[in-house]
Amino acid sequence: MAEAKEDLNADGEHEETYFYRERIRCTPEEEARLERQHFWKVIDAFRYYRIHVHERVNRAERQFRYLPDHHQMLLPNFLPNLKKIRRCIDHNQEVLQAIVLNCVHMFENMEYGEDDDLRKVRPSSTFDMDKLKSTIKQFVRDWSDAGKVEREACYQPLINEILRLFPRDQCDASKISILVPGAGLGRLAWEIAKLGYACQGNEWSFFMLFSSNFVLNRCAEVNSMTLYPWIHQFSNNKKSSDQIRPVYFPDVNPQSLPANSDFSMVAGDFQEVYTEPNSWDCVATCFFIDTAHNVIDYIETIWNILKPGGTWINLGPLLYHFENMANELSIELSYEDIKAVILKYGFLIEVERDSLSTTYTENDHSMLKYLYDCVFFVARKPADQFFSNGFQAANGIQVEESLQNDHVDSMT
C-alpha cells in the first residue's frame, strides 16, 4: 500500500511522491476495525447487485423510448429482451445472496460481528460493482465447461511443469508442498491437490474468498448452479440471446478430492501471511505478479519462502493493477527488468517462453476479445544457496552484493 504527499518541484508546481505505509502504523485494534469495515463493504456489493444492474437496464429502456415511434416499431424484440435480462439479474442476485450467506463465520481467526439488518441494502461504488461482475466471470473461468479451453491454456502449462519437476512415480507427492498465491476461486490449487500434491491456495480479495468458499464447500452436485455472466455486456453482441446465455457450474464436484488430500485455502495478504523461510517446494503463480504494488516485493517473498532447490513457476502478463489508481504506489517494470531482478536474487531460470497466448474470463461469443501474450518461466532457487563470491543468498545479502558489483562495474 502506498500513500501520497505533495511536494514542490523545481518549477514550484505540486507533484505527488509515494512511499510505503509502515505496517505498524495502525494498532491491531484499528487494523481489525478497518478489516471489518472492508468485509461489510464487500457484503454490501453482493447485496446491491440487483439494484445496480437493473438501473443499467432502466437506462437502456429509457433511451429506447426516446427513439421515434417508427424506429421503435422496427425493433419489436428489444423490450422483451430487456425483460429477459431483468429475470437473469434477479436469478444472479439469488446466487449472490447464497454466496454471502453465513460468510461472517467462514474465517476461524476473525470475528466480523453480526449484521443488524440482513435485509438492508446499502449502495456500493462503481469500482466495487465492477469487481463483483468480474468475480461472476471467474466462475466461468474456473468452474464451468465454458472455461475449459482457457484453463487448459493458463493452468495446464503450470501443472505439466509440476508433474515434470516432481514426478509422482519417483517421489511421494503428498510430501511436495506447493503454494498458489492469487488463487482466485481455487481451481488451479484444487487441480494440483487432485494430483496428490500438498497444495495451498492463497487469496486476499473478499470477493474471491466468499465465492471460492461457496463453490468449494457448498457445491457438491455437478452443474447444479446457474449464472448469467454476460448480461452486463451491452456492446459487441452478435445475437441478443448471447447476452442472456447461461453458464452452469461447477463442472466437477469440488468435494470429490480423495479423503487423504492435503488441500487448503488461506485468506490474507501474500507478503504478510508467508514469512517462514525455506518452507515451500514450489510456488505456482498464474496471472499474479502484476497484482503487486512493487513486483520486487513478490520476487523477494518467493525467494525467501522457497526451500533450497525449490522452484517458482510463473505464467501471466504484466497488466499492473495499481497503475492508474490515485495515491497508490505502482512500479511498472518490463519483463526484461523483472528477469534481471530474478537473476540478481540468485534464481536460475530453467525454462522460459516469452510468448504464450491466453485469454482471461473471455466471452467466447463476444465481438471483442482480448488476447494476452504471456510470459512463462520456471526459476529454481539453488540448492546450496552459495555463490562464487562466498555470500549466502538469504535475506537479500546476495542481492545487495550483486547490486553493489553492478554499481562498481558501471564506474570503471
mmCIF file of C-alpha atoms in Angstrom:
data_model
loop_
_atom_site.group_PDB
_atom_site.id
_atom_site.type_symbol
_atom_site.label_atom_id
_atom_site.label_comp_id
_atom_site.label_asym_id
_atom_site.label_seq_id
_atom_site.Cartn_x
_atom_site.Cartn_y
_atom_site.Cartn_z
ATOM 1 C CA MET A 1 0.000 0.000 0.000
ATOM 2 C CA ALA A 2 1.212 3.480 -0.716
ATOM 3 C CA GLU A 3 0.495 6.940 0.474
ATOM 4 C CA ALA A 4 0.875 10.173 -1.448
ATOM 5 C CA LYS A 5 2.141 13.545 -0.359
ATOM 6 C CA GLU A 6 2.583 16.751 -2.316
ATOM 7 C CA ASP A 7 5.977 18.388 -2.797
ATOM 8 C CA LEU A 8 7.053 21.365 -4.862
ATOM 9 C CA ASN A 9 9.197 20.617 -7.890
ATOM 10 C CA ALA A 10 11.815 22.889 -9.410
ATOM 11 C CA ASP A 11 9.136 24.918 -11.174
ATOM 12 C CA GLY A 12 7.207 25.486 -7.995
ATOM 13 C CA GLU A 13 4.427 23.118 -9.069
ATOM 14 C CA HIS A 14 2.880 20.472 -6.902
ATOM 15 C CA GLU A 15 3.873 16.917 -7.618
ATOM 16 C CA GLU A 16 2.964 13.691 -5.865
ATOM 17 C CA THR A 17 5.520 11.405 -4.293
ATOM 18 C CA TYR A 18 4.797 7.988 -2.906
ATOM 19 C CA PHE A 19 6.111 5.919 -0.060
ATOM 20 C CA TYR A 20 5.192 2.682 1.626
ATOM 21 C CA ARG A 21 2.883 2.888 4.569
ATOM 22 C CA GLU A 22 4.514 1.413 7.608
ATOM 23 C CA ARG A 23 2.729 -1.794 8.508
ATOM 24 C CA ILE A 24 2.950 -0.867 12.199
ATOM 25 C CA ARG A 25 1.224 2.474 11.708
ATOM 26 C CA CYS A 26 -2.167 1.066 12.732
ATOM 27 C CA THR A 27 -2.771 -0.552 16.073
ATOM 28 C CA PRO A 28 -4.097 -4.141 15.951
ATOM 29 C CA GLU A 29 -7.470 -2.813 17.063
ATOM 30 C CA GLU A 30 -7.528 -0.265 14.248
ATOM 31 C CA GLU A 31 -6.479 -2.848 11.657
ATOM 32 C CA ALA A 32 -9.245 -5.166 12.848
ATOM 33 C CA ARG A 33 -11.763 -2.308 12.605
ATOM 34 C CA LEU A 34 -10.667 -1.457 9.057
ATOM 35 C CA GLU A 35 -10.850 -5.096 8.022
ATOM 36 C CA ARG A 36 -14.380 -5.413 9.431
ATOM 37 C CA GLN A 37 -15.345 -2.270 7.551
ATOM 38 C CA HIS A 38 -13.965 -3.660 4.302
ATOM 39 C CA PHE A 39 -15.662 -7.028 4.934
ATOM 40 C CA TRP A 40 -19.094 -5.433 5.180
ATOM 41 C CA LYS A 41 -18.375 -3.178 2.211
ATOM 42 C CA VAL A 42 -17.912 -6.265 0.053
ATOM 43 C CA ILE A 43 -21.044 -7.880 1.509
ATOM 44 C CA ASP A 44 -22.922 -4.703 0.584
ATOM 45 C CA ALA A 45 -21.707 -5.007 -3.022
ATOM 46 C CA PHE A 46 -23.139 -8.534 -3.280
ATOM 47 C CA ARG A 47 -26.475 -7.305 -1.935
ATOM 48 C CA TYR A 48 -26.590 -4.173 -4.093
ATOM 49 C CA TYR A 49 -26.073 -6.081 -7.342
ATOM 50 C CA ARG A 50 -29.749 -6.261 -8.344
ATOM 51 C CA ILE A 51 -30.373 -2.537 -7.886
ATOM 52 C CA HIS A 52 -27.162 -1.581 -9.685
ATOM 53 C CA VAL A 53 -27.683 -3.740 -12.772
ATOM 54 C CA HIS A 54 -31.427 -3.044 -13.010
ATOM 55 C CA GLU A 55 -30.571 0.646 -13.218
ATOM 56 C CA ARG A 56 -28.408 -0.094 -16.255
ATOM 57 C CA VAL A 57 -31.352 -1.872 -17.883
ATOM 58 C CA ASN A 58 -33.628 1.034 -16.944
ATOM 59 C CA ARG A 59 -31.264 3.360 -18.785
ATOM 60 C CA ALA A 60 -31.367 1.161 -21.884
ATOM 61 C CA GLU A 61 -35.164 1.217 -21.789
ATOM 62 C CA ARG A 62 -35.330 4.994 -21.309
ATOM 63 C CA GLN A 63 -33.038 5.569 -24.252
ATOM 64 C CA PHE A 64 -35.023 3.186 -26.433
ATOM 65 C CA ARG A 65 -38.223 5.078 -25.659
ATOM 66 C CA TYR A 66 -36.575 8.318 -26.843
ATOM 67 C CA LEU A 67 -36.452 6.861 -30.345
ATOM 68 C CA PRO A 68 -39.121 7.929 -32.841
ATOM 69 C CA ASP A 69 -42.094 5.587 -32.848
ATOM 70 C CA HIS A 70 -41.370 4.293 -36.341
ATOM 71 C CA HIS A 71 -37.842 3.352 -35.207
ATOM 72 C CA GLN A 72 -39.169 1.557 -32.141
ATOM 73 C CA MET A 73 -41.548 -0.404 -34.353
ATOM 74 C CA LEU A 74 -38.532 -1.748 -36.257
ATOM 75 C CA LEU A 75 -37.254 -3.371 -33.060
ATOM 76 C CA PRO A 76 -40.155 -5.439 -31.686
ATOM 77 C CA ASN A 77 -37.822 -7.726 -29.674
ATOM 78 C CA PHE A 78 -35.855 -5.020 -27.899
ATOM 79 C CA LEU A 79 -38.093 -4.549 -24.846
ATOM 80 C CA PRO A 80 -38.886 -8.271 -24.485
ATOM 81 C CA ASN A 81 -35.132 -8.918 -24.438
ATOM 82 C CA LEU A 82 -34.682 -6.359 -21.659
ATOM 83 C CA LYS A 83 -37.365 -8.201 -19.734
ATOM 84 C CA LYS A 84 -35.363 -11.422 -20.094
ATOM 85 C CA ILE A 85 -32.248 -9.616 -18.872
ATOM 86 C CA ARG A 86 -34.147 -8.466 -15.786
ATOM 87 C CA ARG A 87 -35.076 -12.059 -14.969
ATOM 88 C CA CYS A 88 -31.422 -13.051 -15.318
ATOM 89 C CA ILE A 89 -30.424 -10.233 -12.963
ATOM 90 C CA ASP A 90 -32.872 -11.469 -10.352
ATOM 91 C CA HIS A 91 -31.525 -15.003 -10.684
ATOM 92 C CA ASN A 92 -27.918 -13.833 -10.331
ATOM 93 C CA GLN A 93 -28.913 -11.958 -7.193
ATOM 94 C CA GLU A 94 -30.291 -15.149 -5.655
ATOM 95 C CA VAL A 95 -26.954 -16.892 -6.263
ATOM 96 C CA LEU A 96 -25.010 -13.934 -4.859
ATOM 97 C CA GLN A 97 -27.195 -13.940 -1.749
ATOM 98 C CA ALA A 98 -26.443 -17.637 -1.295
ATOM 99 C CA ILE A 99 -22.706 -16.951 -1.657
ATOM 100 C CA VAL A 100 -22.586 -14.434 1.191
ATOM 101 C CA LEU A 101 -24.969 -16.356 3.437
ATOM 102 C CA ASN A 102 -23.176 -17.089 6.743
ATOM 103 C CA CYS A 103 -19.929 -15.550 5.496
ATOM 104 C CA VAL A 104 -19.439 -13.948 8.907
ATOM 105 C CA HIS A 105 -18.487 -17.385 10.230
ATOM 106 C CA MET A 106 -16.158 -18.558 7.452
ATOM 107 C CA PHE A 107 -12.903 -17.289 8.993
ATOM 108 C CA GLU A 108 -11.575 -19.101 12.038
ATOM 109 C CA ASN A 109 -9.433 -16.315 13.484
ATOM 110 C CA MET A 110 -11.539 -13.233 12.792
ATOM 111 C CA GLU A 111 -14.921 -12.090 14.039
ATOM 112 C CA TYR A 112 -16.807 -9.622 11.866
ATOM 113 C CA GLY A 113 -19.840 -9.233 14.095
ATOM 114 C CA GLU A 114 -23.439 -9.749 13.119
ATOM 115 C CA ASP A 115 -25.316 -7.614 10.629
ATOM 116 C CA ASP A 116 -28.086 -5.696 12.374
ATOM 117 C CA ASP A 117 -30.359 -5.875 9.362
ATOM 118 C CA LEU A 118 -29.650 -8.653 6.873
ATOM 119 C CA ARG A 119 -32.254 -7.232 4.516
ATOM 120 C CA LYS A 120 -30.832 -3.717 4.400
ATOM 121 C CA VAL A 121 -29.197 -2.863 1.084
ATOM 122 C CA ARG A 122 -26.516 -0.184 1.088
ATOM 123 C CA PRO A 123 -25.267 1.472 -2.126
ATOM 124 C CA SER A 124 -21.870 0.403 -3.448
ATOM 125 C CA SER A 125 -19.338 2.174 -5.613
ATOM 126 C CA THR A 126 -18.969 1.535 -9.326
ATOM 127 C CA PHE A 127 -15.478 0.237 -8.530
ATOM 128 C CA ASP A 128 -16.839 -2.447 -6.186
ATOM 129 C CA MET A 129 -19.630 -3.372 -8.580
ATOM 130 C CA ASP A 130 -17.098 -3.843 -11.372
ATOM 131 C CA LYS A 131 -15.137 -6.153 -9.073
ATOM 132 C CA LEU A 132 -18.278 -8.168 -8.402
ATOM 133 C CA LYS A 133 -19.070 -8.502 -12.108
ATOM 134 C CA SER A 134 -15.502 -9.662 -12.687
ATOM 135 C CA THR A 135 -15.913 -12.222 -9.889
ATOM 136 C CA ILE A 136 -19.043 -13.586 -11.570
ATOM 137 C CA LYS A 137 -16.972 -14.198 -14.705
ATOM 138 C CA GLN A 138 -14.414 -16.063 -12.595
ATOM 139 C CA PHE A 139 -16.997 -18.822 -12.145
ATOM 140 C CA VAL A 140 -16.857 -19.282 -15.923
ATOM 141 C CA ARG A 141 -13.052 -19.438 -15.972
ATOM 142 C CA ASP A 142 -12.592 -21.751 -13.003
ATOM 143 C CA TRP A 143 -15.659 -23.941 -12.617
ATOM 144 C CA SER A 144 -17.593 -24.274 -15.880
ATOM 145 C CA ASP A 145 -17.316 -26.275 -19.100
ATOM 146 C CA ALA A 146 -17.208 -22.927 -20.908
ATOM 147 C CA GLY A 147 -13.891 -22.146 -19.219
ATOM 148 C CA LYS A 148 -12.182 -25.428 -20.084
ATOM 149 C CA VAL A 149 -10.207 -24.095 -23.055
ATOM 150 C CA GLU A 150 -8.996 -21.122 -21.042
ATOM 151 C CA ARG A 151 -7.989 -23.329 -18.116
ATOM 152 C CA GLU A 152 -6.035 -25.599 -20.434
ATOM 153 C CA ALA A 153 -4.159 -22.590 -21.809
ATOM 154 C CA CYS A 154 -3.458 -20.953 -18.425
ATOM 155 C CA TYR A 155 -3.316 -23.737 -15.845
ATOM 156 C CA GLN A 156 -2.116 -26.767 -17.773
ATOM 157 C CA PRO A 157 1.401 -25.410 -18.504
ATOM 158 C CA LEU A 158 1.962 -24.962 -14.762
ATOM 159 C CA ILE A 159 0.526 -28.387 -13.962
ATOM 160 C CA ASN A 160 2.692 -30.013 -16.631
ATOM 161 C CA GLU A 161 5.815 -28.470 -15.125
ATOM 162 C CA ILE A 162 4.856 -29.634 -11.632
ATOM 163 C CA LEU A 163 4.459 -33.179 -12.949
ATOM 164 C CA ARG A 164 7.827 -32.931 -14.703
ATOM 165 C CA LEU A 165 9.661 -31.468 -11.707
ATOM 166 C CA PHE A 166 8.023 -33.734 -9.128
ATOM 167 C CA PRO A 167 7.136 -36.977 -10.950
ATOM 168 C CA ARG A 168 4.640 -38.919 -8.889
ATOM 169 C CA ASP A 169 6.276 -42.245 -9.704
ATOM 170 C CA GLN A 170 9.578 -41.042 -8.261
ATOM 171 C CA CYS A 171 8.507 -39.173 -5.126
ATOM 172 C CA ASP A 172 5.794 -39.047 -2.517
ATOM 173 C CA ALA A 173 3.599 -36.303 -3.997
ATOM 174 C CA SER A 174 1.879 -35.757 -0.640
ATOM 175 C CA LYS A 175 5.214 -34.539 0.743
ATOM 176 C CA ILE A 176 5.647 -31.925 -2.001
ATOM 177 C CA SER A 177 4.322 -28.583 -0.743
ATOM 178 C CA ILE A 178 3.001 -26.248 -3.432
ATOM 179 C CA LEU A 179 1.701 -22.720 -2.882
ATOM 180 C CA VAL A 180 -0.631 -20.916 -5.307
ATOM 181 C CA PRO A 181 -0.802 -17.180 -4.473
ATOM 182 C CA GLY A 182 -3.671 -15.238 -6.006
ATOM 183 C CA ALA A 183 -5.682 -18.443 -6.191
ATOM 184 C CA GLY A 184 -8.967 -16.761 -7.161
ATOM 185 C CA LEU A 185 -11.775 -19.305 -6.982
ATOM 186 C CA GLY A 186 -9.293 -22.084 -6.302
ATOM 187 C CA ARG A 187 -9.456 -24.313 -9.396
ATOM 188 C CA LEU A 188 -5.707 -24.393 -10.111
ATOM 189 C CA ALA A 189 -4.861 -25.237 -6.488
ATOM 190 C CA TRP A 190 -7.669 -27.812 -6.450
ATOM 191 C CA GLU A 191 -6.350 -29.499 -9.600
ATOM 192 C CA ILE A 192 -2.846 -29.685 -8.125
ATOM 193 C CA ALA A 193 -4.200 -31.230 -4.919
ATOM 194 C CA LYS A 194 -6.218 -33.691 -7.003
ATOM 195 C CA LEU A 195 -2.914 -34.987 -8.392
ATOM 196 C CA GLY A 196 -1.837 -35.841 -4.844
ATOM 197 C CA TYR A 197 0.395 -32.877 -4.007
ATOM 198 C CA ALA A 198 0.035 -30.885 -0.794
ATOM 199 C CA CYS A 199 -1.370 -27.649 -2.177
ATOM 200 C CA GLN A 200 -2.457 -24.401 -0.556
ATOM 201 C CA GLY A 201 -4.170 -21.531 -2.310
ATOM 202 C CA ASN A 202 -3.828 -18.007 -1.019
ATOM 203 C CA GLU A 203 -6.219 -15.171 -1.776
ATOM 204 C CA TRP A 204 -6.635 -11.649 -0.442
ATOM 205 C CA SER A 205 -9.842 -10.454 -2.125
ATOM 206 C CA PHE A 206 -13.050 -10.960 -0.155
ATOM 207 C CA PHE A 207 -14.919 -11.114 -3.477
ATOM 208 C CA MET A 208 -12.877 -14.163 -4.402
ATOM 209 C CA LEU A 209 -12.795 -15.653 -0.908
ATOM 210 C CA PHE A 210 -16.577 -15.591 -0.483
ATOM 211 C CA SER A 211 -17.036 -17.141 -3.922
ATOM 212 C CA SER A 212 -14.366 -19.812 -3.571
ATOM 213 C CA ASN A 213 -15.762 -20.786 -0.162
ATOM 214 C CA PHE A 214 -19.183 -21.199 -1.762
ATOM 215 C CA VAL A 215 -18.086 -23.350 -4.680
ATOM 216 C CA LEU A 216 -15.546 -25.445 -2.764
ATOM 217 C CA ASN A 217 -17.586 -26.092 0.364
ATOM 218 C CA ARG A 218 -21.227 -25.729 -0.596
ATOM 219 C CA CYS A 219 -21.497 -27.024 -4.168
ATOM 220 C CA ALA A 220 -21.376 -30.799 -4.374
ATOM 221 C CA GLU A 221 -23.611 -31.533 -7.375
ATOM 222 C CA VAL A 222 -22.172 -31.091 -10.869
ATOM 223 C CA ASN A 223 -23.684 -28.173 -12.843
ATOM 224 C CA SER A 224 -26.302 -27.595 -10.178
ATOM 225 C CA MET A 225 -25.884 -23.807 -10.226
ATOM 226 C CA THR A 226 -26.586 -21.272 -12.965
ATOM 227 C CA LEU A 227 -25.235 -17.778 -13.552
ATOM 228 C CA TYR A 228 -25.709 -15.291 -16.365
ATOM 229 C CA PRO A 229 -22.249 -13.697 -16.551
ATOM 230 C CA TRP A 230 -22.667 -11.768 -19.819
ATOM 231 C CA ILE A 231 -25.810 -9.734 -19.086
ATOM 232 C CA HIS A 232 -23.645 -6.742 -18.140
ATOM 233 C CA GLN A 233 -22.232 -6.568 -21.684
ATOM 234 C CA PHE A 234 -24.480 -4.379 -23.844
ATOM 235 C CA SER A 235 -21.969 -3.922 -26.683
ATOM 236 C CA ASN A 236 -20.346 -6.329 -29.139
ATOM 237 C CA ASN A 237 -23.141 -8.899 -29.056
ATOM 238 C CA LYS A 238 -23.768 -10.737 -32.334
ATOM 239 C CA LYS A 239 -27.128 -12.003 -31.087
ATOM 240 C CA SER A 240 -29.409 -10.659 -28.383
ATOM 241 C CA SER A 241 -29.539 -14.159 -26.945
ATOM 242 C CA ASP A 242 -25.756 -14.099 -26.403
ATOM 243 C CA GLN A 243 -26.235 -11.585 -23.605
ATOM 244 C CA ILE A 244 -28.541 -13.891 -21.642
ATOM 245 C CA ARG A 245 -26.545 -17.064 -22.253
ATOM 246 C CA PRO A 246 -26.390 -19.172 -19.058
ATOM 247 C CA VAL A 247 -23.313 -20.797 -17.602
ATOM 248 C CA TYR A 248 -23.572 -23.816 -15.321
ATOM 249 C CA PHE A 249 -21.206 -24.659 -12.501
ATOM 250 C CA PRO A 250 -19.398 -26.494 -11.040
ATOM 251 C CA ASP A 251 -18.358 -28.701 -13.947
ATOM 252 C CA VAL A 252 -16.887 -31.177 -11.433
ATOM 253 C CA ASN A 253 -17.721 -31.972 -7.834
ATOM 254 C CA PRO A 254 -15.281 -29.818 -5.818
ATOM 255 C CA GLN A 255 -15.727 -32.155 -2.869
ATOM 256 C CA SER A 256 -14.584 -35.206 -4.834
ATOM 257 C CA LEU A 257 -10.929 -34.956 -3.778
ATOM 258 C CA PRO A 258 -9.553 -38.153 -2.239
ATOM 259 C CA ALA A 259 -10.019 -38.392 1.519
ATOM 260 C CA ASN A 260 -6.299 -38.078 2.170
ATOM 261 C CA SER A 261 -5.865 -34.947 0.033
ATOM 262 C CA ASP A 262 -3.927 -32.032 1.513
ATOM 263 C CA PHE A 263 -5.735 -29.003 0.124
ATOM 264 C CA SER A 264 -6.437 -25.692 1.805
ATOM 265 C CA MET A 265 -7.242 -22.058 1.071
ATOM 266 C CA VAL A 266 -5.725 -19.311 3.226
ATOM 267 C CA ALA A 267 -7.028 -15.736 3.359
ATOM 268 C CA GLY A 268 -4.676 -12.796 3.657
ATOM 269 C CA ASP A 269 -2.021 -10.668 2.040
ATOM 270 C CA PHE A 270 0.620 -12.835 0.359
ATOM 271 C CA GLN A 271 3.561 -10.909 1.805
ATOM 272 C CA GLU A 272 2.147 -10.839 5.319
ATOM 273 C CA VAL A 273 0.966 -14.445 5.507
ATOM 274 C CA TYR A 274 4.041 -16.131 4.038
ATOM 275 C CA THR A 275 7.090 -15.139 6.047
ATOM 276 C CA GLU A 276 8.501 -18.536 7.086
ATOM 277 C CA PRO A 277 11.751 -19.009 5.133
ATOM 278 C CA ASN A 278 12.627 -22.199 3.262
ATOM 279 C CA SER A 279 9.160 -23.712 3.653
ATOM 280 C CA TRP A 280 7.761 -24.466 0.173
ATOM 281 C CA ASP A 281 8.920 -26.848 -2.536
ATOM 282 C CA CYS A 282 7.144 -24.932 -5.277
ATOM 283 C CA VAL A 283 5.329 -21.628 -5.802
ATOM 284 C CA ALA A 284 2.994 -21.503 -8.813
ATOM 285 C CA THR A 285 1.825 -18.059 -9.918
ATOM 286 C CA CYS A 286 -0.757 -17.557 -12.654
ATOM 287 C CA PHE A 287 -1.820 -14.016 -13.628
ATOM 288 C CA PHE A 288 -0.494 -12.903 -10.244
ATOM 289 C CA ILE A 289 2.777 -10.972 -10.182
ATOM 290 C CA ASP A 290 1.249 -7.870 -11.779
ATOM 291 C CA THR A 291 -1.080 -7.503 -8.770
ATOM 292 C CA ALA A 292 1.849 -6.136 -6.748
ATOM 293 C CA HIS A 293 2.457 -2.526 -5.876
ATOM 294 C CA ASN A 294 6.121 -3.401 -6.254
ATOM 295 C CA VAL A 295 6.759 -6.689 -8.036
ATOM 296 C CA ILE A 296 10.212 -6.926 -6.429
ATOM 297 C CA ASP A 297 8.447 -7.452 -3.092
ATOM 298 C CA TYR A 298 6.814 -10.560 -4.570
ATOM 299 C CA ILE A 299 10.094 -11.826 -6.007
ATOM 300 C CA GLU A 300 11.785 -11.363 -2.645
ATOM 301 C CA THR A 301 8.993 -13.136 -0.784
ATOM 302 C CA ILE A 302 9.028 -16.075 -3.195
ATOM 303 C CA TRP A 303 12.814 -16.324 -2.888
ATOM 304 C CA ASN A 304 12.632 -16.360 0.893
ATOM 305 C CA ILE A 305 9.828 -18.914 1.287
ATOM 306 C CA LEU A 306 11.116 -21.430 -1.251
ATOM 307 C CA LYS A 307 13.212 -24.278 0.091
ATOM 308 C CA PRO A 308 16.756 -24.545 -1.280
ATOM 309 C CA GLY A 309 16.294 -26.299 -4.608
ATOM 310 C CA GLY A 310 12.642 -25.202 -4.767
ATOM 311 C CA THR A 311 11.041 -23.902 -7.951
ATOM 312 C CA TRP A 312 8.917 -20.941 -8.966
ATOM 313 C CA ILE A 313 6.616 -21.492 -11.950
ATOM 314 C CA ASN A 314 5.003 -18.387 -13.444
ATOM 315 C CA LEU A 315 2.585 -17.661 -16.263
ATOM 316 C CA GLY A 316 0.946 -14.327 -16.959
ATOM 317 C CA PRO A 317 1.068 -10.831 -18.429
ATOM 318 C CA LEU A 318 2.131 -7.563 -16.816
ATOM 319 C CA LEU A 319 -1.121 -5.638 -16.568
ATOM 320 C CA TYR A 320 -0.199 -3.753 -13.407
ATOM 321 C CA HIS A 321 -3.307 -3.468 -11.254
ATOM 322 C CA PHE A 322 -2.413 -0.246 -9.463
ATOM 323 C CA GLU A 323 -1.030 1.616 -12.477
ATOM 324 C CA ASN A 324 -3.848 4.135 -12.794
ATOM 325 C CA MET A 325 -5.043 4.251 -9.184
ATOM 326 C CA ALA A 326 -4.680 7.563 -7.398
ATOM 327 C CA ASN A 327 -2.486 7.593 -4.301
ATOM 328 C CA GLU A 328 -1.314 4.020 -4.838
ATOM 329 C CA LEU A 329 2.312 3.075 -5.328
ATOM 330 C CA SER A 330 2.777 1.245 -8.620
ATOM 331 C CA ILE A 331 6.103 0.244 -10.112
ATOM 332 C CA GLU A 332 5.602 -0.894 -13.706
ATOM 333 C CA LEU A 333 8.594 -2.958 -14.807
ATOM 334 C CA SER A 334 9.168 -4.591 -18.168
ATOM 335 C CA TYR A 335 9.695 -8.330 -18.237
ATOM 336 C CA GLU A 336 13.309 -7.599 -19.147
ATOM 337 C CA ASP A 337 13.740 -5.720 -15.859
ATOM 338 C CA ILE A 338 11.884 -8.370 -13.873
ATOM 339 C CA LYS A 339 14.046 -11.124 -15.313
ATOM 340 C CA ALA A 340 17.185 -9.183 -14.380
ATOM 341 C CA VAL A 341 15.943 -8.831 -10.784
ATOM 342 C CA ILE A 342 15.043 -12.534 -10.609
ATOM 343 C CA LEU A 343 18.573 -13.451 -11.663
ATOM 344 C CA LYS A 344 20.163 -10.994 -9.215
ATOM 345 C CA TYR A 345 18.301 -12.604 -6.348
ATOM 346 C CA GLY A 346 20.010 -15.851 -7.323
ATOM 347 C CA PHE A 347 17.303 -17.717 -9.198
ATOM 348 C CA LEU A 348 18.337 -19.933 -12.087
ATOM 349 C CA ILE A 349 15.868 -19.787 -14.981
ATOM 350 C CA GLU A 350 15.482 -23.317 -16.325
ATOM 351 C CA VAL A 351 12.527 -22.886 -18.680
ATOM 352 C CA GLU A 352 11.438 -19.713 -20.428
ATOM 353 C CA ARG A 353 8.835 -18.940 -23.067
ATOM 354 C CA ASP A 354 8.279 -15.272 -23.775
ATOM 355 C CA SER A 355 5.178 -15.674 -25.948
ATOM 356 C CA LEU A 356 2.299 -17.824 -24.721
ATOM 357 C CA SER A 357 -1.120 -16.636 -25.852
ATOM 358 C CA THR A 358 -4.013 -16.868 -23.393
ATOM 359 C CA THR A 359 -7.304 -15.202 -22.598
ATOM 360 C CA TYR A 360 -8.791 -14.199 -19.246
ATOM 361 C CA THR A 361 -12.502 -14.635 -18.413
ATOM 362 C CA GLU A 362 -13.235 -14.419 -22.121
ATOM 363 C CA ASN A 363 -16.736 -14.208 -23.528
ATOM 364 C CA ASP A 364 -16.243 -16.516 -26.495
ATOM 365 C CA HIS A 365 -19.372 -15.161 -28.248
ATOM 366 C CA SER A 366 -18.302 -11.533 -27.992
ATOM 367 C CA MET A 367 -17.262 -9.430 -30.986
ATOM 368 C CA LEU A 368 -14.408 -8.044 -28.886
ATOM 369 C CA LYS A 369 -11.779 -10.334 -27.407
ATOM 370 C CA TYR A 370 -8.542 -9.637 -25.551
ATOM 371 C CA LEU A 371 -5.534 -11.884 -26.045
ATOM 372 C CA TYR A 372 -2.634 -11.809 -23.589
ATOM 373 C CA ASP A 373 0.822 -12.608 -24.907
ATOM 374 C CA CYS A 374 2.093 -14.081 -21.647
ATOM 375 C CA VAL A 375 5.495 -14.933 -20.276
ATOM 376 C CA PHE A 376 6.072 -18.403 -18.879
ATOM 377 C CA PHE A 377 9.118 -19.425 -16.884
ATOM 378 C CA VAL A 378 10.440 -21.904 -14.352
ATOM 379 C CA ALA A 379 13.038 -20.487 -11.941
ATOM 380 C CA ARG A 380 14.931 -22.522 -9.351
ATOM 381 C CA LYS A 381 16.376 -21.412 -6.055
ATOM 382 C CA PRO A 382 19.790 -23.124 -5.973
ATOM 383 C CA ALA A 383 20.045 -25.998 -3.540
ATOM 384 C CA ASP A 384 23.191 -24.771 -1.796
ATOM 385 C CA GLN A 385 22.301 -21.028 -1.796
ATOM 386 C CA PHE A 386 26.015 -20.229 -2.032
ATOM 387 C CA PHE A 387 27.674 -18.448 -4.903
ATOM 388 C CA SER A 388 31.201 -17.819 -6.130
ATOM 389 C CA ASN A 389 31.616 -14.627 -4.123
ATOM 390 C CA GLY A 390 31.174 -16.581 -0.893
ATOM 391 C CA PHE A 391 27.989 -14.835 0.240
ATOM 392 C CA GLN A 392 24.920 -16.807 1.191
ATOM 393 C CA ALA A 393 21.853 -15.792 -0.802
ATOM 394 C CA ALA A 394 19.444 -15.241 2.053
ATOM 395 C CA ASN A 395 17.601 -12.194 3.347
ATOM 396 C CA GLY A 396 18.845 -10.087 0.465
ATOM 397 C CA ILE A 397 22.602 -10.458 1.153
ATOM 398 C CA GLN A 398 23.345 -11.887 -2.296
ATOM 399 C CA VAL A 399 21.164 -9.275 -3.950
ATOM 400 C CA GLU A 400 22.879 -6.377 -2.209
ATOM 401 C CA GLU A 401 26.305 -7.727 -3.189
ATOM 402 C CA SER A 402 25.180 -8.146 -6.799
ATOM 403 C CA LEU A 403 23.793 -4.629 -6.960
ATOM 404 C CA GLN A 404 26.967 -3.222 -5.443
ATOM 405 C CA ASN A 405 29.071 -5.055 -8.029
ATOM 406 C CA ASP A 406 26.879 -3.677 -10.831
ATOM 407 C CA HIS A 407 27.456 -0.174 -9.478
ATOM 408 C CA VAL A 408 31.235 -0.659 -9.351
ATOM 409 C CA ASP A 409 31.248 -2.091 -12.866
ATOM 410 C CA SER A 410 29.415 0.951 -14.169
ATOM 411 C CA MET A 411 32.048 3.253 -12.646
ATOM 412 C CA THR A 412 35.024 1.502 -14.268
#
